[in-house]
Amino acid sequence: MKEIPNECINAILINFAKDSKNLFSCCLVNRLWCLNAIPILWSNPLQREVSKSLIRTYISTLSPEEKEPLISFGITLPNLPKPLFDYGVFLKVLDTSSTKNGIELWLKDEGLNNNCDNDEEMLISVTAYNVIMDSLITMFLRKSENLEELLINDQHMIPTVTTFLNAMPGITKLKTLRVKFWNYRIFTNSNIMELINALTPQVCPHLKQLDIKSYLPSDVSDALVNIIKSHKKLEKIELDTYITTRSTKSVVVYNISDRASEKNVKDFFLFCGHISELKIIMNENENKQIAFITFKRETAAETALMLTNAIIADSQIIVKPLDDINHIYSKIFPVLNYVGDSLKELTLRYMDFSKISPDNIGNISKCQNLIRLKCINCKKMTSAHCTSLSKNQLNLKTLEITDSSLDQNIIIFLISMWGSTLEVLHLDKLSQETANALLIHCLNLKELVIYNLLADSLKFMLPFLQQSSLKSLLINAFSKSYLKYFDLGPYLPNTLTFLGLYTDFNNDDFETFVKYCGKFVDLKTLNIKRLNI
């Protein structure tokens, strides 16, 4: 074991980065393996289920200055032995929400987060959490010389921006920023807004990836637009507009008089239907209130929308669907030209193209170095969007159109436009027309994945397979018609090195299929694998 070069051991262990159980076992092999495994094991512990023991271990590594606020607050720190490693040094991914969940478990274990019977006890519990969160993040930022990824979640309070900016090296080596906003609560968390606004190229000059998920208030969208404008070396952007099913059951009520109480508003909308959640915040700029109301049923929300222009406490209200304030993505597309020279990958999830103008979508084609485009769960793209995308030629290498309700003609348009340079293509299904487009435009394809290839549609792809130079093919297949998949055998290209089947073939059926394919291809060079559905 000791004769294996250190670099080789590290190259082996890095493959277990997501397998903490086996990685921990590697720590027990010998000292050299332990020294290589520990940094990997502790590079992203907050992405796993954060336990109270993990938080306790981190607390034991706090400096005297970082422990002082906890002691001053009256938190009794356990007399723990000094850990074998300074674990905070190895952190590469800081997930503020996971940290928060672990702190709550530790506080409960210490008797500081039991059931709060009154507002005073609740305030003490929240303050205790904030004090510990601030100290831990200060420690992470001070020690983690390789902190590469920061995940901010709107449902959890984070320390003030000075905590992130004053602790060094802090976020100076940040490469990935993931922002998750699920609902309106962001309006009450000014720390998040201040931090996002502070993430300038001077603070984190190495930012390469920006992931934006779900519901975004307009002020947050402006801050994220500024990040794209200023960080002109961004290589990857993911826009996820997913809104939970509650969004179709929710409305936003504007222009409510500051004299109206929460009960006034609730009583006014009760006749629409059962209210699951109601939250009122003050719009300081207009001295008016805004109410976010979630009903139990969609029909109740539809009824509430009819009440716009009604009067509550002498003010004429405006009622809009919650989705109306999620149109900020139309602000992001126009600024893609700022990263036109650097952007390599763009992922669009749950995008409703009917809310995005063709001209805005056309900005994607200005990213001349874009090589990967993913459209997942997207809908309502039109030929006008496609025409706008074709204004500038892209040399796409990867195109994924999956779990979407895009019209087949639109998919064929996209394949025809980018097929000559494509090396990787993922599709939901295959029609005769789509297969024809592959045959005409995609002869340079190296990987093809079709997630819902019906047995009756298999014949469509055979001419393409015969002419292709594919190296990897992944399709689904089902045992009730497994004999039809025998048709693949004679058409498998001799360049193929991997054939993956999402299947429920039993062992005998699968073995028979593999032997049959072996009549046409060399099974020493072709790996045929059964994949889990």
Short mmCIF file of C-alpha atoms in Angstrom, two decimals:
data_model
loop_
_atom_site.label_atom_id
_atom_site.label_comp_id
_atom_site.label_asym_id
_atom_site.label_seq_id
_atom_site.Cartn_x
_atom_site.Cartn_y
_atom_site.Cartn_z
CA MET A 1 0.00 0.00 0.00
CA LYS A 2 2.73 2.44 0.97
CA GLU A 3 4.39 2.04 -2.41
CA ILE A 4 1.40 3.57 -4.21
CA PRO A 5 2.18 7.23 -5.01
CA ASN A 6 0.18 9.73 -3.00
CA GLU A 7 -1.27 11.22 -6.20
CA CYS A 8 -2.59 7.81 -7.23
CA ILE A 9 -4.26 7.23 -3.87
CA ASN A 10 -5.97 10.60 -4.12
CA ALA A 11 -7.10 9.85 -7.69
CA ILE A 12 -8.65 6.60 -6.46
CA LEU A 13 -10.38 8.06 -3.42
CA ILE A 14 -11.87 11.03 -5.25
CA ASN A 15 -14.20 8.54 -6.97
CA PHE A 16 -15.81 7.90 -3.57
CA ALA A 17 -16.58 11.57 -2.96
CA LYS A 18 -20.34 10.87 -2.82
CA ASP A 19 -19.97 7.59 -0.95
CA SER A 20 -19.21 8.66 2.61
CA LYS A 21 -19.58 5.16 4.06
CA ASN A 22 -16.87 3.61 1.88
CA LEU A 23 -14.75 6.74 2.08
CA PHE A 24 -14.80 6.47 5.87
CA SER A 25 -13.67 2.86 5.58
CA CYS A 26 -10.73 4.06 3.47
CA CYS A 27 -9.67 6.25 6.41
CA LEU A 28 -9.04 3.07 8.40
CA VAL A 29 -6.65 1.44 5.91
CA ASN A 30 -3.54 3.25 7.09
CA ARG A 31 -2.25 6.71 7.91
CA LEU A 32 -1.49 7.63 4.30
CA TRP A 33 -4.95 6.66 3.09
CA CYS A 34 -6.49 8.49 6.02
CA LEU A 35 -4.60 11.70 5.18
CA ASN A 36 -5.95 11.50 1.62
CA ALA A 37 -9.50 10.46 2.50
CA ILE A 38 -10.25 13.00 5.26
CA PRO A 39 -10.06 16.12 3.03
CA ILE A 40 -12.46 14.48 0.55
CA LEU A 41 -14.80 13.23 3.27
CA TRP A 42 -14.99 16.67 4.87
CA SER A 43 -15.10 18.74 1.67
CA ASN A 44 -18.91 18.63 1.51
CA PRO A 45 -20.36 17.15 4.74
CA LEU A 46 -23.18 19.72 4.82
CA GLN A 47 -24.79 18.20 1.72
CA ARG A 48 -25.48 15.01 3.62
CA GLU A 49 -27.90 14.82 6.54
CA VAL A 50 -26.33 17.17 9.06
CA SER A 51 -26.29 15.66 12.53
CA LYS A 52 -25.88 17.30 15.91
CA SER A 53 -22.55 15.47 16.29
CA LEU A 54 -21.24 17.11 13.12
CA ILE A 55 -22.13 20.56 14.50
CA ARG A 56 -20.57 19.62 17.85
CA THR A 57 -17.34 18.68 16.06
CA TYR A 58 -17.28 21.95 14.16
CA ILE A 59 -17.99 23.93 17.35
CA SER A 60 -14.96 22.29 18.95
CA THR A 61 -12.76 23.86 16.25
CA LEU A 62 -13.95 27.44 16.87
CA SER A 63 -11.34 29.97 17.90
CA PRO A 64 -11.65 31.73 21.30
CA GLU A 65 -12.95 34.82 19.48
CA GLU A 66 -15.61 32.75 17.71
CA LYS A 67 -16.62 31.03 20.96
CA GLU A 68 -16.95 34.30 22.88
CA PRO A 69 -20.41 35.30 21.48
CA LEU A 70 -21.75 31.85 22.39
CA ILE A 71 -20.38 32.03 25.92
CA SER A 72 -21.67 35.60 26.35
CA PHE A 73 -25.11 34.43 25.32
CA GLY A 74 -24.99 31.77 27.99
CA ILE A 75 -24.48 28.74 25.78
CA THR A 76 -22.44 26.17 27.69
CA LEU A 77 -19.93 24.69 25.29
CA PRO A 78 -19.07 21.03 25.83
CA ASN A 79 -15.55 20.31 27.01
CA LEU A 80 -14.56 18.40 23.90
CA PRO A 81 -11.10 17.06 23.13
CA LYS A 82 -9.26 18.71 20.30
CA PRO A 83 -10.18 16.84 17.10
CA LEU A 84 -7.50 14.97 15.14
CA PHE A 85 -8.00 17.27 12.15
CA ASP A 86 -9.00 20.90 11.72
CA TYR A 87 -12.06 19.85 9.70
CA GLY A 88 -13.22 23.32 8.71
CA VAL A 89 -10.13 23.72 6.54
CA PHE A 90 -11.38 21.10 4.09
CA LEU A 91 -14.84 22.60 3.41
CA LYS A 92 -15.49 23.31 -0.27
CA VAL A 93 -19.30 23.57 -0.28
CA LEU A 94 -21.13 25.78 2.23
CA ASP A 95 -24.86 25.09 2.38
CA THR A 96 -26.42 27.61 4.76
CA SER A 97 -29.72 25.74 5.04
CA SER A 98 -28.10 22.41 6.01
CA THR A 99 -25.94 24.22 8.55
CA LYS A 100 -29.05 25.75 10.05
CA ASN A 101 -30.82 22.38 10.35
CA GLY A 102 -27.82 20.86 12.13
CA ILE A 103 -27.62 23.79 14.55
CA GLU A 104 -31.27 23.33 15.48
CA LEU A 105 -30.64 19.65 16.28
CA TRP A 106 -27.63 20.56 18.44
CA LEU A 107 -29.55 23.28 20.26
CA LYS A 108 -32.36 20.85 20.99
CA ASP A 109 -29.85 18.33 22.32
CA GLU A 110 -28.42 21.06 24.57
CA GLY A 111 -31.90 21.97 25.82
CA LEU A 112 -31.93 25.40 24.14
CA ASN A 113 -34.48 24.66 21.46
CA ASN A 114 -37.27 22.86 23.22
CA ASN A 115 -40.91 23.69 22.61
CA CYS A 116 -41.19 27.46 22.97
CA ASP A 117 -44.27 28.37 24.99
CA ASN A 118 -44.09 32.13 24.53
CA ASP A 119 -42.56 34.86 22.40
CA GLU A 120 -39.69 35.42 24.83
CA GLU A 121 -38.59 31.78 24.66
CA MET A 122 -38.92 31.83 20.88
CA LEU A 123 -36.74 34.95 20.70
CA ILE A 124 -34.07 33.29 22.85
CA SER A 125 -34.11 30.20 20.62
CA VAL A 126 -33.83 32.23 17.41
CA THR A 127 -31.07 34.43 18.84
CA ALA A 128 -29.12 31.37 19.98
CA TYR A 129 -29.34 29.94 16.47
CA ASN A 130 -28.17 33.23 14.93
CA VAL A 131 -25.19 33.47 17.30
CA ILE A 132 -24.03 29.94 16.52
CA MET A 133 -24.66 30.31 12.79
CA ASP A 134 -22.59 33.49 12.71
CA SER A 135 -19.68 31.89 14.59
CA LEU A 136 -19.67 28.73 12.47
CA ILE A 137 -19.80 30.56 9.15
CA THR A 138 -17.08 32.92 10.36
CA MET A 139 -14.95 29.85 11.11
CA PHE A 140 -15.69 28.28 7.71
CA LEU A 141 -14.81 31.47 5.87
CA ARG A 142 -11.62 31.94 7.89
CA LYS A 143 -10.34 28.40 7.47
CA SER A 144 -11.69 27.15 4.15
CA GLU A 145 -9.01 28.17 1.72
CA ASN A 146 -10.74 26.21 -1.04
CA LEU A 147 -14.38 27.21 -0.50
CA GLU A 148 -15.77 26.88 -4.03
CA GLU A 149 -19.55 26.71 -3.68
CA LEU A 150 -22.10 28.71 -1.69
CA LEU A 151 -25.76 27.73 -1.48
CA ILE A 152 -28.21 30.34 -0.18
CA ASN A 153 -31.75 29.36 0.70
CA ASP A 154 -34.39 32.01 1.37
CA GLN A 155 -36.04 29.97 4.10
CA HIS A 156 -33.12 30.33 6.49
CA MET A 157 -31.54 33.39 8.03
CA ILE A 158 -27.88 33.95 7.30
CA PRO A 159 -25.32 36.20 9.03
CA THR A 160 -24.81 39.78 7.95
CA VAL A 161 -22.81 40.57 4.85
CA THR A 162 -19.85 41.77 6.95
CA THR A 163 -19.38 38.21 8.22
CA PHE A 164 -18.87 37.02 4.63
CA LEU A 165 -16.68 39.93 3.60
CA ASN A 166 -14.44 40.35 6.64
CA ALA A 167 -13.36 36.75 7.22
CA MET A 168 -10.47 35.81 4.95
CA PRO A 169 -9.94 34.03 2.61
CA GLY A 170 -13.73 33.85 2.81
CA ILE A 171 -15.46 33.73 -0.57
CA THR A 172 -12.52 35.00 -2.59
CA LYS A 173 -12.21 31.61 -4.35
CA LEU A 174 -15.93 31.09 -4.88
CA LYS A 175 -16.71 29.36 -8.20
CA THR A 176 -20.38 28.46 -7.84
CA LEU A 177 -23.31 30.42 -6.40
CA ARG A 178 -26.59 28.56 -5.97
CA VAL A 179 -29.61 30.64 -5.00
CA LYS A 180 -32.92 29.03 -4.03
CA PHE A 181 -35.95 31.24 -3.46
CA TRP A 182 -39.12 29.29 -2.84
CA ASN A 183 -41.55 31.96 -1.69
CA TYR A 184 -42.19 35.48 -0.51
CA ARG A 185 -40.23 35.16 2.76
CA ILE A 186 -37.20 36.68 1.05
CA PHE A 187 -38.85 40.06 1.63
CA THR A 188 -38.11 39.70 5.34
CA ASN A 189 -34.49 38.59 4.97
CA SER A 190 -32.44 41.65 4.08
CA ASN A 191 -29.15 39.83 4.84
CA ILE A 192 -29.60 37.70 1.73
CA MET A 193 -30.17 40.72 -0.47
CA GLU A 194 -27.15 42.54 0.95
CA LEU A 195 -24.93 39.51 0.37
CA ILE A 196 -26.04 39.01 -3.24
CA ASN A 197 -25.48 42.69 -3.97
CA ALA A 198 -22.01 42.45 -2.43
CA LEU A 199 -20.84 39.58 -4.68
CA THR A 200 -18.88 41.77 -7.07
CA PRO A 201 -15.92 40.58 -9.19
CA GLN A 202 -13.65 42.28 -6.66
CA VAL A 203 -15.03 40.07 -3.86
CA CYS A 204 -15.26 36.76 -5.77
CA PRO A 205 -13.28 37.13 -9.01
CA HIS A 206 -13.39 33.42 -9.89
CA LEU A 207 -17.18 32.97 -10.08
CA LYS A 208 -17.95 30.58 -12.95
CA GLN A 209 -21.39 29.14 -12.25
CA LEU A 210 -24.73 30.70 -11.28
CA ASP A 211 -27.76 28.55 -10.44
CA ILE A 212 -31.05 30.32 -9.82
CA LYS A 213 -33.96 28.25 -8.63
CA SER A 214 -37.68 28.97 -8.48
CA TYR A 215 -39.61 31.99 -7.29
CA LEU A 216 -37.77 35.32 -7.45
CA PRO A 217 -39.04 38.67 -6.22
CA SER A 218 -38.19 41.52 -8.58
CA ASP A 219 -35.54 43.08 -6.32
CA VAL A 220 -33.67 39.78 -6.15
CA SER A 221 -33.84 39.44 -9.92
CA ASP A 222 -32.24 42.86 -10.34
CA ALA A 223 -29.37 41.82 -8.07
CA LEU A 224 -28.81 38.60 -10.01
CA VAL A 225 -28.94 40.47 -13.31
CA ASN A 226 -26.17 42.68 -11.98
CA ILE A 227 -24.12 39.59 -11.12
CA ILE A 228 -24.38 38.39 -14.73
CA LYS A 229 -23.49 41.83 -16.04
CA SER A 230 -20.44 42.20 -13.83
CA HIS A 231 -19.06 38.65 -13.84
CA LYS A 232 -18.12 38.41 -17.48
CA LYS A 233 -16.34 35.07 -17.01
CA LEU A 234 -19.43 33.04 -16.09
CA GLU A 235 -19.30 29.67 -17.85
CA LYS A 236 -22.51 28.05 -16.64
CA ILE A 237 -25.98 29.42 -15.84
CA GLU A 238 -28.99 27.43 -14.71
CA LEU A 239 -32.43 29.04 -14.61
CA ASP A 240 -35.08 26.99 -12.83
CA THR A 241 -38.52 28.57 -12.76
CA TYR A 242 -40.17 25.70 -10.95
CA ILE A 243 -42.91 26.83 -8.62
CA THR A 244 -44.58 24.27 -6.43
CA THR A 245 -48.23 23.40 -7.04
CA ARG A 246 -49.16 25.87 -4.35
CA SER A 247 -48.36 28.72 -6.78
CA THR A 248 -51.57 28.02 -8.73
CA LYS A 249 -53.40 28.19 -5.42
CA SER A 250 -51.82 31.47 -4.36
CA VAL A 251 -52.46 35.15 -4.96
CA VAL A 252 -50.71 38.39 -4.07
CA VAL A 253 -52.87 41.28 -2.84
CA TYR A 254 -51.37 44.75 -3.29
CA ASN A 255 -52.32 48.21 -2.04
CA ILE A 256 -53.87 47.13 1.27
CA SER A 257 -54.40 49.99 3.71
CA ASP A 258 -51.98 50.06 6.63
CA ARG A 259 -55.06 50.23 8.87
CA ALA A 260 -56.27 46.78 7.78
CA SER A 261 -55.39 43.94 10.16
CA GLU A 262 -54.52 40.40 9.15
CA LYS A 263 -57.97 39.34 10.39
CA ASN A 264 -59.64 41.95 8.16
CA VAL A 265 -57.86 40.57 5.10
CA LYS A 266 -58.49 36.94 6.03
CA ASP A 267 -62.19 37.50 6.69
CA PHE A 268 -62.51 39.35 3.37
CA PHE A 269 -61.12 36.42 1.34
CA LEU A 270 -62.59 33.55 3.37
CA PHE A 271 -65.70 33.30 1.20
CA CYS A 272 -63.42 32.33 -1.75
CA GLY A 273 -62.47 29.12 0.02
CA HIS A 274 -60.31 27.64 2.78
CA ILE A 275 -57.09 29.61 3.35
CA SER A 276 -53.99 27.48 4.02
CA GLU A 277 -51.59 30.34 4.64
CA LEU A 278 -51.72 34.11 4.87
CA LYS A 279 -48.81 36.49 5.36
CA ILE A 280 -48.90 40.30 5.38
CA ILE A 281 -45.85 42.51 5.00
CA MET A 282 -45.48 46.26 4.88
CA ASN A 283 -44.43 47.98 1.66
CA GLU A 284 -42.48 50.81 3.26
CA ASN A 285 -42.12 52.76 0.02
CA GLU A 286 -45.87 53.23 -0.41
CA ASN A 287 -46.98 52.90 3.22
CA LYS A 288 -49.25 50.06 2.11
CA GLN A 289 -49.42 46.37 2.91
CA ILE A 290 -48.95 43.32 0.66
CA ALA A 291 -50.69 40.03 1.44
CA PHE A 292 -49.60 36.60 0.21
CA ILE A 293 -52.52 34.16 0.39
CA THR A 294 -52.45 30.44 -0.35
CA PHE A 295 -55.79 28.65 -0.66
CA LYS A 296 -56.50 24.97 -0.34
CA ARG A 297 -57.93 24.78 -3.86
CA GLU A 298 -57.06 26.39 -7.18
CA THR A 299 -60.69 27.40 -7.74
CA ALA A 300 -60.53 29.53 -4.58
CA ALA A 301 -57.50 31.40 -5.96
CA GLU A 302 -59.33 31.94 -9.26
CA THR A 303 -62.28 33.45 -7.35
CA ALA A 304 -59.94 35.72 -5.38
CA LEU A 305 -58.50 37.11 -8.62
CA MET A 306 -61.97 38.43 -9.48
CA LEU A 307 -61.84 40.68 -6.39
CA THR A 308 -59.23 43.05 -7.81
CA ASN A 309 -60.40 46.68 -7.41
CA ALA A 310 -62.45 45.72 -4.34
CA ILE A 311 -62.18 47.87 -1.20
CA ILE A 312 -60.54 46.81 2.08
CA ALA A 313 -60.37 49.46 4.82
CA ASP A 314 -60.91 52.33 2.35
CA SER A 315 -58.16 51.16 -0.08
CA GLN A 316 -58.76 49.74 -3.54
CA ILE A 317 -56.84 46.45 -3.70
CA ILE A 318 -55.13 44.75 -6.65
CA VAL A 319 -55.12 40.94 -6.76
CA LYS A 320 -52.65 39.07 -8.96
CA PRO A 321 -51.59 35.43 -9.25
CA LEU A 322 -48.35 34.61 -7.49
CA ASP A 323 -46.91 33.60 -10.86
CA ASP A 324 -47.19 37.20 -12.08
CA ILE A 325 -44.13 38.18 -10.06
CA ASN A 326 -42.08 35.33 -11.47
CA HIS A 327 -41.55 36.95 -14.86
CA ILE A 328 -38.12 38.21 -13.87
CA TYR A 329 -36.46 35.67 -16.12
CA SER A 330 -37.37 37.96 -18.98
CA LYS A 331 -34.84 40.36 -17.40
CA ILE A 332 -32.07 37.77 -17.44
CA PHE A 333 -32.11 36.77 -21.12
CA PRO A 334 -31.27 40.27 -22.42
CA VAL A 335 -28.07 40.38 -20.34
CA LEU A 336 -26.71 37.07 -21.63
CA ASN A 337 -24.73 39.09 -24.16
CA TYR A 338 -22.57 40.26 -21.24
CA VAL A 339 -21.28 36.69 -20.93
CA GLY A 340 -21.39 36.00 -24.66
CA ASP A 341 -17.68 35.16 -24.82
CA SER A 342 -17.54 32.98 -21.70
CA LEU A 343 -20.85 31.10 -21.33
CA LYS A 344 -20.46 27.42 -22.18
CA GLU A 345 -23.54 25.83 -20.62
CA LEU A 346 -27.12 27.05 -20.20
CA THR A 347 -29.81 25.01 -18.46
CA LEU A 348 -33.47 26.03 -18.60
CA ARG A 349 -35.86 24.20 -16.28
CA TYR A 350 -39.63 24.60 -16.19
CA MET A 351 -39.36 27.52 -18.58
CA ASP A 352 -42.65 28.76 -20.00
CA PHE A 353 -41.51 30.34 -23.25
CA SER A 354 -44.87 32.06 -23.72
CA LYS A 355 -43.68 34.50 -21.04
CA ILE A 356 -40.39 35.17 -22.84
CA SER A 357 -40.36 37.15 -26.07
CA PRO A 358 -38.60 35.65 -29.13
CA ASP A 359 -36.24 38.65 -29.20
CA ASN A 360 -35.14 37.91 -25.62
CA ILE A 361 -34.61 34.23 -26.38
CA GLY A 362 -32.49 35.28 -29.35
CA ASN A 363 -29.84 36.49 -26.92
CA ILE A 364 -28.89 32.85 -26.36
CA SER A 365 -27.52 32.73 -29.91
CA LYS A 366 -25.15 35.59 -29.05
CA CYS A 367 -23.22 33.29 -26.72
CA GLN A 368 -20.80 32.13 -29.35
CA ASN A 369 -18.95 29.69 -27.08
CA LEU A 370 -22.09 27.95 -25.84
CA ILE A 371 -21.62 24.21 -26.26
CA ARG A 372 -24.29 22.73 -23.94
CA LEU A 373 -27.98 23.66 -23.88
CA LYS A 374 -30.50 21.84 -21.71
CA CYS A 375 -34.27 22.38 -21.85
CA ILE A 376 -35.88 20.35 -19.09
CA ASN A 377 -39.63 20.45 -18.34
CA CYS A 378 -40.03 23.39 -20.70
CA LYS A 379 -43.12 24.30 -22.69
CA LYS A 380 -44.70 26.62 -25.26
CA MET A 381 -41.67 27.35 -27.42
CA THR A 382 -42.82 28.59 -30.83
CA SER A 383 -41.33 28.75 -34.30
CA ALA A 384 -40.73 32.46 -33.66
CA HIS A 385 -38.47 31.53 -30.72
CA CYS A 386 -36.61 29.05 -32.95
CA THR A 387 -36.17 31.61 -35.71
CA SER A 388 -34.75 34.05 -33.20
CA LEU A 389 -32.37 31.38 -31.92
CA SER A 390 -31.08 30.83 -35.45
CA LYS A 391 -29.94 34.43 -35.96
CA ASN A 392 -26.41 33.50 -34.96
CA GLN A 393 -24.86 30.11 -35.64
CA LEU A 394 -23.93 28.13 -32.52
CA ASN A 395 -21.56 25.19 -32.43
CA LEU A 396 -23.52 23.23 -29.85
CA LYS A 397 -22.03 19.93 -28.74
CA THR A 398 -24.77 18.87 -26.30
CA LEU A 399 -28.54 19.33 -26.56
CA GLU A 400 -30.94 17.91 -23.98
CA ILE A 401 -34.70 18.25 -24.44
CA THR A 402 -36.28 16.09 -21.77
CA ASP A 403 -39.46 15.92 -19.67
CA SER A 404 -40.82 18.71 -21.85
CA SER A 405 -44.07 19.34 -23.64
CA LEU A 406 -42.41 21.01 -26.61
CA ASP A 407 -44.06 20.29 -29.92
CA GLN A 408 -42.25 17.69 -32.04
CA ASN A 409 -41.94 20.20 -34.90
CA ILE A 410 -40.07 22.54 -32.56
CA ILE A 411 -37.71 19.73 -31.50
CA ILE A 412 -37.08 18.86 -35.16
CA PHE A 413 -36.36 22.54 -35.87
CA LEU A 414 -33.75 22.63 -33.08
CA ILE A 415 -32.15 19.36 -34.23
CA SER A 416 -32.00 20.61 -37.81
CA MET A 417 -30.44 23.89 -36.69
CA TRP A 418 -27.71 22.45 -34.45
CA GLY A 419 -27.46 18.80 -35.53
CA SER A 420 -24.30 19.09 -37.63
CA THR A 421 -22.15 19.95 -34.59
CA LEU A 422 -23.99 17.89 -31.97
CA GLU A 423 -22.10 15.11 -30.23
CA VAL A 424 -24.62 14.44 -27.41
CA LEU A 425 -28.40 14.42 -27.76
CA HIS A 426 -30.99 13.52 -25.09
CA LEU A 427 -34.67 13.20 -26.07
CA ASP A 428 -37.86 11.99 -24.42
CA LYS A 429 -39.21 10.07 -27.37
CA LEU A 430 -38.68 9.35 -31.03
CA SER A 431 -41.06 9.83 -33.95
CA GLN A 432 -40.51 8.98 -37.59
CA GLU A 433 -39.94 12.66 -38.35
CA THR A 434 -37.44 13.07 -35.51
CA ALA A 435 -35.56 9.97 -36.65
CA ASN A 436 -35.39 11.41 -40.18
CA ALA A 437 -33.91 14.63 -38.76
CA LEU A 438 -31.26 12.58 -36.95
CA LEU A 439 -30.38 10.74 -40.15
CA ILE A 440 -30.03 13.95 -42.13
CA HIS A 441 -28.41 16.29 -39.60
CA CYS A 442 -26.76 14.31 -36.78
CA LEU A 443 -24.20 11.97 -38.28
CA ASN A 444 -21.49 13.33 -35.94
CA LEU A 445 -23.44 12.23 -32.87
CA LYS A 446 -21.44 10.25 -30.30
CA GLU A 447 -24.09 9.81 -27.56
CA LEU A 448 -27.84 9.37 -27.96
CA VAL A 449 -30.28 8.96 -25.07
CA ILE A 450 -33.99 8.35 -25.59
CA TYR A 451 -35.82 7.95 -22.32
CA ASN A 452 -39.21 6.81 -23.59
CA LEU A 453 -38.54 4.81 -26.72
CA LEU A 454 -41.58 2.66 -27.34
CA ALA A 455 -40.95 -0.73 -28.91
CA ASP A 456 -43.13 0.23 -31.87
CA SER A 457 -40.92 3.29 -32.46
CA LEU A 458 -37.69 1.29 -32.47
CA LYS A 459 -37.85 0.75 -36.21
CA PHE A 460 -37.65 4.52 -36.79
CA MET A 461 -34.10 4.76 -35.45
CA LEU A 462 -32.60 1.72 -37.21
CA PRO A 463 -31.58 3.55 -40.42
CA PHE A 464 -29.87 6.22 -38.33
CA LEU A 465 -28.01 3.62 -36.25
CA GLN A 466 -26.75 1.94 -39.40
CA GLN A 467 -25.23 5.20 -40.66
CA SER A 468 -24.07 6.63 -37.34
CA SER A 469 -20.76 6.55 -35.50
CA LEU A 470 -22.31 6.44 -32.03
CA LYS A 471 -20.18 5.45 -29.07
CA SER A 472 -22.97 5.45 -26.46
CA LEU A 473 -26.66 4.60 -26.77
CA LEU A 474 -29.16 4.63 -23.89
CA ILE A 475 -32.79 3.67 -24.39
CA ASN A 476 -35.63 2.16 -22.38
CA ALA A 477 -36.92 -1.34 -23.03
CA PHE A 478 -39.57 -3.48 -21.34
CA SER A 479 -39.78 -7.23 -21.01
CA LYS A 480 -43.35 -7.54 -22.24
CA SER A 481 -42.05 -6.75 -25.72
CA TYR A 482 -38.35 -7.50 -25.28
CA LEU A 483 -38.15 -9.63 -28.43
CA LYS A 484 -38.74 -6.50 -30.51
CA TYR A 485 -35.47 -5.10 -29.20
CA PHE A 486 -33.64 -7.95 -30.93
CA ASP A 487 -34.02 -5.80 -34.06
CA LEU A 488 -31.26 -3.58 -32.64
CA GLY A 489 -28.58 -6.23 -33.06
CA PRO A 490 -27.91 -6.03 -36.82
CA TYR A 491 -27.98 -2.22 -36.80
CA LEU A 492 -25.63 -1.48 -33.90
CA PRO A 493 -22.69 0.55 -35.25
CA ASN A 494 -19.24 -0.99 -34.83
CA THR A 495 -18.13 2.25 -33.12
CA LEU A 496 -20.49 1.60 -30.19
CA THR A 497 -18.77 0.98 -26.85
CA PHE A 498 -21.74 1.29 -24.48
CA LEU A 499 -25.37 0.20 -24.78
CA GLY A 500 -27.50 1.02 -21.75
CA LEU A 501 -31.02 -0.30 -21.31
CA TYR A 502 -33.47 1.15 -18.82
CA THR A 503 -35.35 -2.12 -18.52
CA ASP A 504 -37.15 -4.66 -16.39
CA PHE A 505 -35.82 -7.62 -18.41
CA ASN A 506 -35.40 -10.63 -16.18
CA ASN A 507 -31.95 -12.18 -15.98
CA ASP A 508 -32.61 -14.82 -18.64
CA ASP A 509 -34.13 -12.33 -21.09
CA PHE A 510 -31.25 -9.92 -20.65
CA GLU A 511 -28.65 -12.65 -21.09
CA THR A 512 -30.39 -13.86 -24.25
CA PHE A 513 -30.47 -10.31 -25.61
CA VAL A 514 -26.75 -9.79 -24.95
CA LYS A 515 -25.84 -13.09 -26.65
CA TYR A 516 -27.92 -12.17 -29.69
CA CYS A 517 -26.21 -8.77 -29.99
CA GLY A 518 -22.91 -10.62 -29.77
CA LYS A 519 -23.60 -12.12 -33.17
CA PHE A 520 -23.25 -8.67 -34.74
CA VAL A 521 -20.81 -6.77 -32.48
CA ASP A 522 -17.72 -7.62 -30.47
CA LEU A 523 -18.82 -7.89 -26.83
CA LYS A 524 -15.19 -7.35 -25.78
CA THR A 525 -15.47 -3.74 -26.93
CA LEU A 526 -19.21 -3.20 -26.34
CA ASN A 527 -20.44 -2.97 -22.76
CA ILE A 528 -24.14 -3.81 -22.59
CA LYS A 529 -25.53 -2.79 -19.22
CA ARG A 530 -28.93 -3.05 -17.59
CA LEU A 531 -29.84 0.24 -15.86
CA ASN A 532 -32.35 0.89 -13.11
CA ILE A 533 -35.61 2.43 -14.25
#
